[in-house]
Rosetta silent file (secondary structure, phi, psi, omega in degrees, C-alpha in Angstrom):
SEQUENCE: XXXXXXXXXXXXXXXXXXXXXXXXXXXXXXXXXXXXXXXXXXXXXXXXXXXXXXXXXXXXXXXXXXXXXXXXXXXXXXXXXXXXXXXXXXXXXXXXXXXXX
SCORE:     score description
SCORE:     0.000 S_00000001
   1 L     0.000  136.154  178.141   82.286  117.650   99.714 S_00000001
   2 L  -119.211  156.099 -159.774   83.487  114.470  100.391 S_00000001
   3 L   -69.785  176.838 -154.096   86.153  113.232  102.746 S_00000001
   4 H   -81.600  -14.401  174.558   89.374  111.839  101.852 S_00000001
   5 H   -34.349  -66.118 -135.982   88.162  108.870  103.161 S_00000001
   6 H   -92.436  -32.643 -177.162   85.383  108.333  100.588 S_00000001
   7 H   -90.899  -20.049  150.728   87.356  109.089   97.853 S_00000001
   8 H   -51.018  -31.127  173.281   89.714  106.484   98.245 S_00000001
   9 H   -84.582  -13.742  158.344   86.776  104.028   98.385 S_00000001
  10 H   -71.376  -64.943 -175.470   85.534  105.484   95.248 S_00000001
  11 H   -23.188  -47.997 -170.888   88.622  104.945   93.595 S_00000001
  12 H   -54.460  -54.183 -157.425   88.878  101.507   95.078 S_00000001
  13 H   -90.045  -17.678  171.610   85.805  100.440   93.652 S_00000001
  14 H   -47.364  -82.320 -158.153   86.440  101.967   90.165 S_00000001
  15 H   -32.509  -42.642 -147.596   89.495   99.936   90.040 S_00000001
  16 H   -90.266  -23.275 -161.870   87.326   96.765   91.303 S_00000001
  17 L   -74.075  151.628 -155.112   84.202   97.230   88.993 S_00000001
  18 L   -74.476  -19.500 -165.609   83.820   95.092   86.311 S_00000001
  19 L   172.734  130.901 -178.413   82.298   98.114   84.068 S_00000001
  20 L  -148.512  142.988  168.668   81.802  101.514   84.320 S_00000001
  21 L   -53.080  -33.444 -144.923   81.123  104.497   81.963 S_00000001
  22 L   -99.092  138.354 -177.336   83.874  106.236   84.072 S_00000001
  23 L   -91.161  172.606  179.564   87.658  105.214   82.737 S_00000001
  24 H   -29.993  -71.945 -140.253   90.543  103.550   85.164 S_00000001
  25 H   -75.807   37.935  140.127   92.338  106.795   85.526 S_00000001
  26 H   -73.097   -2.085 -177.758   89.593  108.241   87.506 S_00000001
  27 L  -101.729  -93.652 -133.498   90.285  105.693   90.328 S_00000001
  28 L   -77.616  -22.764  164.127   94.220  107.483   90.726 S_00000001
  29 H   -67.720    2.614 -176.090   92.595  111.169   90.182 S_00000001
  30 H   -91.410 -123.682 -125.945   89.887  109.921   93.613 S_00000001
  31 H   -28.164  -51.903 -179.986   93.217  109.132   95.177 S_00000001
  32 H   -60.184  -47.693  160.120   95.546  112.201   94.146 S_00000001
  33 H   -39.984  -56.677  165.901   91.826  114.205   95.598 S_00000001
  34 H   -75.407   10.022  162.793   92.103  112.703   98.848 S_00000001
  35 H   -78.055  -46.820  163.796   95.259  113.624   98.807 S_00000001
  36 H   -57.437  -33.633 -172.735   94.638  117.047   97.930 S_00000001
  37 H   -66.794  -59.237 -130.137   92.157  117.139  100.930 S_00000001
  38 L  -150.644   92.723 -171.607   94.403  115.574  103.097 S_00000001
  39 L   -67.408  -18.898  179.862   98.006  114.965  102.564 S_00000001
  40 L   -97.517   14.085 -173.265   98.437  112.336  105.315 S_00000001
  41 L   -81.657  147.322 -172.081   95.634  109.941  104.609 S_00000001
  42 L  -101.963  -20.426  161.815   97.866  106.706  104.526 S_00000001
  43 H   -76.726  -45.186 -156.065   95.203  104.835  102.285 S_00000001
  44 H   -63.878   -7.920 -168.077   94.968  107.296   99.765 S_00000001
  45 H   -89.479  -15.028 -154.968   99.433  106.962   99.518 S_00000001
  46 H   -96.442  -41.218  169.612   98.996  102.585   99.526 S_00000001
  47 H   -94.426  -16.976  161.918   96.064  102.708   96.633 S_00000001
  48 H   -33.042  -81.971 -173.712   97.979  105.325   94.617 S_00000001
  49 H   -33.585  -56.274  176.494  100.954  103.321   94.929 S_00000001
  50 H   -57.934  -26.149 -174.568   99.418   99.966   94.078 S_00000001
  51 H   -95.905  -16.167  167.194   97.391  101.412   91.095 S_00000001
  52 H   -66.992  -33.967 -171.669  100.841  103.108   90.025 S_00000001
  53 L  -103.824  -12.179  177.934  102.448  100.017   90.018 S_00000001
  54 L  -121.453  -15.358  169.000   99.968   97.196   88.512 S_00000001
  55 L   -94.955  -27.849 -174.836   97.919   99.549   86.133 S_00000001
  56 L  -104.211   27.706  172.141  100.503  101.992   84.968 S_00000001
  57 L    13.105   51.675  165.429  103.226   99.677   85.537 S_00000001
  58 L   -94.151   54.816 -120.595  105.574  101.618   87.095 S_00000001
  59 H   -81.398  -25.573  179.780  107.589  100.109   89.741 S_00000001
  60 H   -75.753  -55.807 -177.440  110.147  103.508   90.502 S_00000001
  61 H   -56.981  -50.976 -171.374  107.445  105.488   90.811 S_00000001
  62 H   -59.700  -17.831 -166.329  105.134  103.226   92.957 S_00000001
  63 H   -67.388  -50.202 -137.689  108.637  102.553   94.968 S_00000001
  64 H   -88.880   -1.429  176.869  108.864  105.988   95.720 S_00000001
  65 H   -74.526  -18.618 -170.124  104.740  106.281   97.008 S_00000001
  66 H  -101.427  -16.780 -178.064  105.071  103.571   99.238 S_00000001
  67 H   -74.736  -32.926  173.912  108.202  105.321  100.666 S_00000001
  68 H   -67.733  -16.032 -136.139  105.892  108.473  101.545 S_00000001
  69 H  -109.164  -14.467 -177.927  103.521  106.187  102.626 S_00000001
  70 H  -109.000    5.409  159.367  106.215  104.543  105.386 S_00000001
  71 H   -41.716  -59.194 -167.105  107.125  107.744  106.367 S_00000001
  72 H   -93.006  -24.393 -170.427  103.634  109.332  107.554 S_00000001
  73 H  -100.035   26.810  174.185  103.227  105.781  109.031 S_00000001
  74 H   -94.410  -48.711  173.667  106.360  106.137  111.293 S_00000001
  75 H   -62.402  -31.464 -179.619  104.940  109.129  112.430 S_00000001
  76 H   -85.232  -28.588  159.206  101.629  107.420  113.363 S_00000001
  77 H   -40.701  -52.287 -172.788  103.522  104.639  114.947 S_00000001
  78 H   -49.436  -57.215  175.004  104.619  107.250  117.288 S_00000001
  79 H   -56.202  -82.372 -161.173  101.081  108.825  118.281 S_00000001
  80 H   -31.212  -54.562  170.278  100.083  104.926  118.865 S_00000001
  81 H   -27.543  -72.982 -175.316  103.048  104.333  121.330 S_00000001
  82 H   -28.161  -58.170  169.520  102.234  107.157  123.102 S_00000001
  83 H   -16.409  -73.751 -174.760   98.669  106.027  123.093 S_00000001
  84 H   -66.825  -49.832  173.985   99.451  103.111  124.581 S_00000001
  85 H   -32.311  -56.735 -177.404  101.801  104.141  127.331 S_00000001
  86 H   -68.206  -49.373 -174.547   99.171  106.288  128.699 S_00000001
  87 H   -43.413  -46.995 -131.994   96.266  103.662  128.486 S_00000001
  88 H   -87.890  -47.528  171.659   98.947  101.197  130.055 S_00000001
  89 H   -46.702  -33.206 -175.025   99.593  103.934  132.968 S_00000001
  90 H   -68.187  -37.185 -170.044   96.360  104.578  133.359 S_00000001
  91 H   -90.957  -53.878 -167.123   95.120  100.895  134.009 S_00000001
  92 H   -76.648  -24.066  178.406   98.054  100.165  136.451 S_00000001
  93 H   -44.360  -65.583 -164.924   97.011  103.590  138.319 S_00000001
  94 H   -54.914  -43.784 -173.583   93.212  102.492  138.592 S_00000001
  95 H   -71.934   -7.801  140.952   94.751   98.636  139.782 S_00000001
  96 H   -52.667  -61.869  167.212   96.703  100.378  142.363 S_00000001
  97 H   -38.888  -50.943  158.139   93.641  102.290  143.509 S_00000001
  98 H   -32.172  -74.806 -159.113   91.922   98.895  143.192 S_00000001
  99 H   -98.959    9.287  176.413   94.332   97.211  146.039 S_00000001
 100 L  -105.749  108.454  168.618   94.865  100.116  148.029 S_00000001
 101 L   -67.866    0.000    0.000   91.935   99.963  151.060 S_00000001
């Protein structure tokens, strides 16, 4: 089985290859698949959206994919913050330890 990952890079490359037996809309069914794995992958909502909007030329729709897509990545903003806070605590801890004899 492959991860949601991989099927966004299939997709990707459908869309990019010059020729393939396999047609276009099999590049937005790898993408709706990694979706299905994995509702939060934030590539698979950015090449939906892009392939919504320059092959099926559909600018409402793709509007409203990139809106899911700034959604889940508000939420990952969050996790990062966090992230960082602690690394940044963490580092002035150890440089306190550091200057303390």
């Amino acid at each position: 089985m492959l991860s949601p990952r991989l099927w966004v890079l299939r997709g990707m490359c459908l869309q990019m290859a010059d020729s393939t037996e396999l047609p276009l809309d099999e590049a937005k069914k790898s993408f709706q698949h990694a979706l299905d794995l994995d509702g939060q992958c934030l590539d698979a909502w950015i090449e939906l959206g892009y392939y919504v909007l320059n092959v099926e030329d559909n600018a409402r729709e793709a509007e409203a994919i990139f809106l899911k897509a700034t959604r889940l990545l508000s939420g990952f903003e969050k996790e990062i913050g966090k992230g960082l806070r602690a690394c940044k605590e963490e580092l002035e801890e150890k440089g306190r330890k550091r200057d303390t004899p």
